Coordinates of C-alpha atoms in Angstrom, one line a residue:
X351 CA 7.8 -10.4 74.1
X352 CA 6.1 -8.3 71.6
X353 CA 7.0 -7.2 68.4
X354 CA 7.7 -3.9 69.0
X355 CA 9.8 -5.0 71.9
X356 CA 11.7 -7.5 69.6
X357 CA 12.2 -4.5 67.1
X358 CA 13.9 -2.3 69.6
X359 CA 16.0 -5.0 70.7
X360 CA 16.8 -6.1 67.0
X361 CA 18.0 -2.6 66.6
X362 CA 19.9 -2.3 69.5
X363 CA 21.4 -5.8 68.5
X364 CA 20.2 -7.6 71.6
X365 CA 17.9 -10.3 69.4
X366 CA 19.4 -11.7 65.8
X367 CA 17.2 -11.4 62.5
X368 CA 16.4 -15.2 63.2
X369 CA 15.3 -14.7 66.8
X370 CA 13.1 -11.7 65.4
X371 CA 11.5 -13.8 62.9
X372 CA 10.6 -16.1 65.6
X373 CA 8.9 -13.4 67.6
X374 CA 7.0 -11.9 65.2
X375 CA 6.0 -15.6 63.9
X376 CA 4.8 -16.6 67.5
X377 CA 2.9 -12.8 67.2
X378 CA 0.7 -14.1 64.5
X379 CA 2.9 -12.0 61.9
X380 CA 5.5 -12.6 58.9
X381 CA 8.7 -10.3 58.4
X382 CA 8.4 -9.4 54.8
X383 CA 11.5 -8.9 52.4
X384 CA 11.1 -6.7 49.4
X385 CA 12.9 -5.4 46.9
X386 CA 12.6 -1.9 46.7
X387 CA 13.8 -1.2 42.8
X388 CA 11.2 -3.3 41.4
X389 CA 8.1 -3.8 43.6
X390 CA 5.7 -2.3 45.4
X391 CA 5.8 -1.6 49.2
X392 CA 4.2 -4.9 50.8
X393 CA 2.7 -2.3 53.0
X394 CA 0.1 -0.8 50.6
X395 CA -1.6 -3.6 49.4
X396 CA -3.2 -2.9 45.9
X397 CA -6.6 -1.2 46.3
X398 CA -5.2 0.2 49.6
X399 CA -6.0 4.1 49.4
X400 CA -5.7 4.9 52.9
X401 CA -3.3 7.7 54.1
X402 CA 0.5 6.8 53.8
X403 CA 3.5 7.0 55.9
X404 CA 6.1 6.0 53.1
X405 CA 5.6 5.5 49.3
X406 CA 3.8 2.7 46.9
X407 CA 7.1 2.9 45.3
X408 CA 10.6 3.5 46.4
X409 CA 11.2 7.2 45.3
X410 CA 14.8 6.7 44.8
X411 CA 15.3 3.3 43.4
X412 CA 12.0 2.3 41.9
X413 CA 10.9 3.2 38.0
X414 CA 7.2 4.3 39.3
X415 CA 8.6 6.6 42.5
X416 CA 11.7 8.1 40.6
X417 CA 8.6 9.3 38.3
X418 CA 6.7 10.5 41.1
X419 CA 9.3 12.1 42.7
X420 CA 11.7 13.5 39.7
X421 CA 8.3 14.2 37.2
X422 CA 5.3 14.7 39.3
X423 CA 6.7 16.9 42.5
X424 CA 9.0 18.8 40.2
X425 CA 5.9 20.0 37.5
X426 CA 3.5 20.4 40.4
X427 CA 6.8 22.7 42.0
X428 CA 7.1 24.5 38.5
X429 CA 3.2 25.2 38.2
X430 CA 3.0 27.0 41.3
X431 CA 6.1 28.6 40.7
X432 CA 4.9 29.9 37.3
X433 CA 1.6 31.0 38.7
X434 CA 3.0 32.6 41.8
X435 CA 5.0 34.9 39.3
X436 CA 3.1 35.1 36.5
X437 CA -0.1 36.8 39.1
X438 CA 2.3 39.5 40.3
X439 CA 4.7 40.2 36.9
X440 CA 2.0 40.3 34.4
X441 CA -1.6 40.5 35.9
X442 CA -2.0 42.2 39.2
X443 CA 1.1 43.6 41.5
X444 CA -1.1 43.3 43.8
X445 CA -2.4 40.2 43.1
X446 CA -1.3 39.0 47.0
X447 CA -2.6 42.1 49.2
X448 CA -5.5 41.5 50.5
X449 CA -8.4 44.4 51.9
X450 CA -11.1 41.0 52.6
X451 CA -10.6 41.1 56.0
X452 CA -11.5 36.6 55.4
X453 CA -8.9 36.4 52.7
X454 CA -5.8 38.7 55.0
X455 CA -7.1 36.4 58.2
X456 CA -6.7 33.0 56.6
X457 CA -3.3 34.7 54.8
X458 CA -2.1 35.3 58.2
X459 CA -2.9 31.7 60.0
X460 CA -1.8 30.1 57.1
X461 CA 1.9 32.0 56.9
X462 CA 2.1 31.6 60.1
X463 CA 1.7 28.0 60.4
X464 CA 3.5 27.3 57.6
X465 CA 7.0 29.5 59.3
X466 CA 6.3 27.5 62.3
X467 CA 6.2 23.6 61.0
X468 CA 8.0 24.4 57.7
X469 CA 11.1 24.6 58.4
X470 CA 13.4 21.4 58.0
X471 CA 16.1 20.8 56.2
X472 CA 14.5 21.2 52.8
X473 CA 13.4 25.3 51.9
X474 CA 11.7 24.3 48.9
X475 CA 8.8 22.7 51.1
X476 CA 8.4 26.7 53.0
X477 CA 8.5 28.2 49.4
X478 CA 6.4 25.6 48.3
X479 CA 3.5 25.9 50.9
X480 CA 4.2 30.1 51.0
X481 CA 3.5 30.3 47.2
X482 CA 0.5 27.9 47.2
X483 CA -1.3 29.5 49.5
X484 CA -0.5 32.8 47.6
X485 CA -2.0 31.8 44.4
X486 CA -5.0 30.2 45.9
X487 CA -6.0 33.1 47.8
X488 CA -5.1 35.0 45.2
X489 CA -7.9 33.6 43.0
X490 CA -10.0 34.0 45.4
X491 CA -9.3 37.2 45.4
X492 CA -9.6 37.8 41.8
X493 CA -12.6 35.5 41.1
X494 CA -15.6 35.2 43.4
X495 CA -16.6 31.8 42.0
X496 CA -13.5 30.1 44.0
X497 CA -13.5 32.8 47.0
X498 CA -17.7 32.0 47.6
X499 CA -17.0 28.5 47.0
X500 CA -13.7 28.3 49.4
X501 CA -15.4 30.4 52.0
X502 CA -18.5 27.8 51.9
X503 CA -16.8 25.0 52.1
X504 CA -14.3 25.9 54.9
X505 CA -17.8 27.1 56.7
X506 CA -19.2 23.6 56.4
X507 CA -16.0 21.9 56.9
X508 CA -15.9 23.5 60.4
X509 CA -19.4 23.2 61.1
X510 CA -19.2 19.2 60.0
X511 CA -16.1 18.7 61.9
X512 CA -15.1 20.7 64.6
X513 CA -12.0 18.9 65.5
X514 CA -9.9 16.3 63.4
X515 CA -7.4 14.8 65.4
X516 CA -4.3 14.0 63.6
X517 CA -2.9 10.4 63.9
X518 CA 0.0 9.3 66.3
X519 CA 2.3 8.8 63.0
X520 CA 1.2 12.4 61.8
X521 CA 2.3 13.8 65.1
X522 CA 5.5 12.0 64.9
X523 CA 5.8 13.2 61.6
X524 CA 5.6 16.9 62.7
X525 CA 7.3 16.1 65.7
X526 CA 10.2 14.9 64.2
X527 CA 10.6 17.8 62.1
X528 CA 10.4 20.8 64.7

């Protein structure tokens, strides 16, 4: 049996933790026991900077993830909620219309993709996502240094890869949300 076999038989509570261990021993592996308030996900090994699933550190019980997720998200959140504002209340009413035909079609997929996969049980992320894509093509608007530069590189990007599959976990991910 594999491992994956002994997991879903484990959580179906066909297989005991002890007989799991064994299977995953006989599979080469170890079961790893952590403790979540005060250590790093066994998962991401230090010096691991690939693309995560979960978090280095338990968001909710850890001393590093409460950081990241009470401090970090929640200034990033405020930022973009200021700028969002700020553009329209005391710069430019306009500061989100757009006559660039570039700027109004890449406002158009992005809104649209964002309604479609943004929509779980958390509205902040929508808002989120809505206003960021706001203020950045809003400076591009404003300032040709980003809107040259953005336009370039999403040029290039597409030229030098014309199709980036996601991972199976990403598509779980999104999967799981719709």
């Amino acid at each position: 049996m594999n491992i994956q076999e002994a997991i879903e038989k484990y959580n179906k509570g066909e297989v005991s933790i002890e007989d799991l261990s064994k299977i995953v021993q006989e599979n080469g592996q170890q079961i790893v026991f952590w403790n979540p308030a005060s250590e790093r996900n066994p998962k991401y090994l230090e010096g691991d900077n690939s693309s995560r699933d979960g978090f280095i550190y338990n968001p909710y019980h850890h001393v590093r993830g409460k950081f990241f997720q009470d401090v970090i998200k929640k200034a990033i959140l405020k930022a973009i909620d200021f700028a969002h504002s700020a553009m329209v209340k005391h710069y430019d009413q306009d500061a989100y219309r757009y006559d660039d035909l570039r700027l109004a079609e890449l406002e158009k997929f992005t809104k649209e993709y964002i309604r479609a996969n943004f929509h779980d049980s958390y509205p902040y992320k929508h808002d989120f996502m809505m206003k960021l894509v706001d203020v950045v093509l809003g400076l591009a608007k404003e300032d040709i240094y980003y809107r040259a530069r953005m336009l370039d590189f999403i040029q290039k990007f597409r030229r030098g890869f014309p199709e980036m599959a996601i991972s199976p976990t990403e598509n779980d991910n999104i999967e799981r949300w719709h």
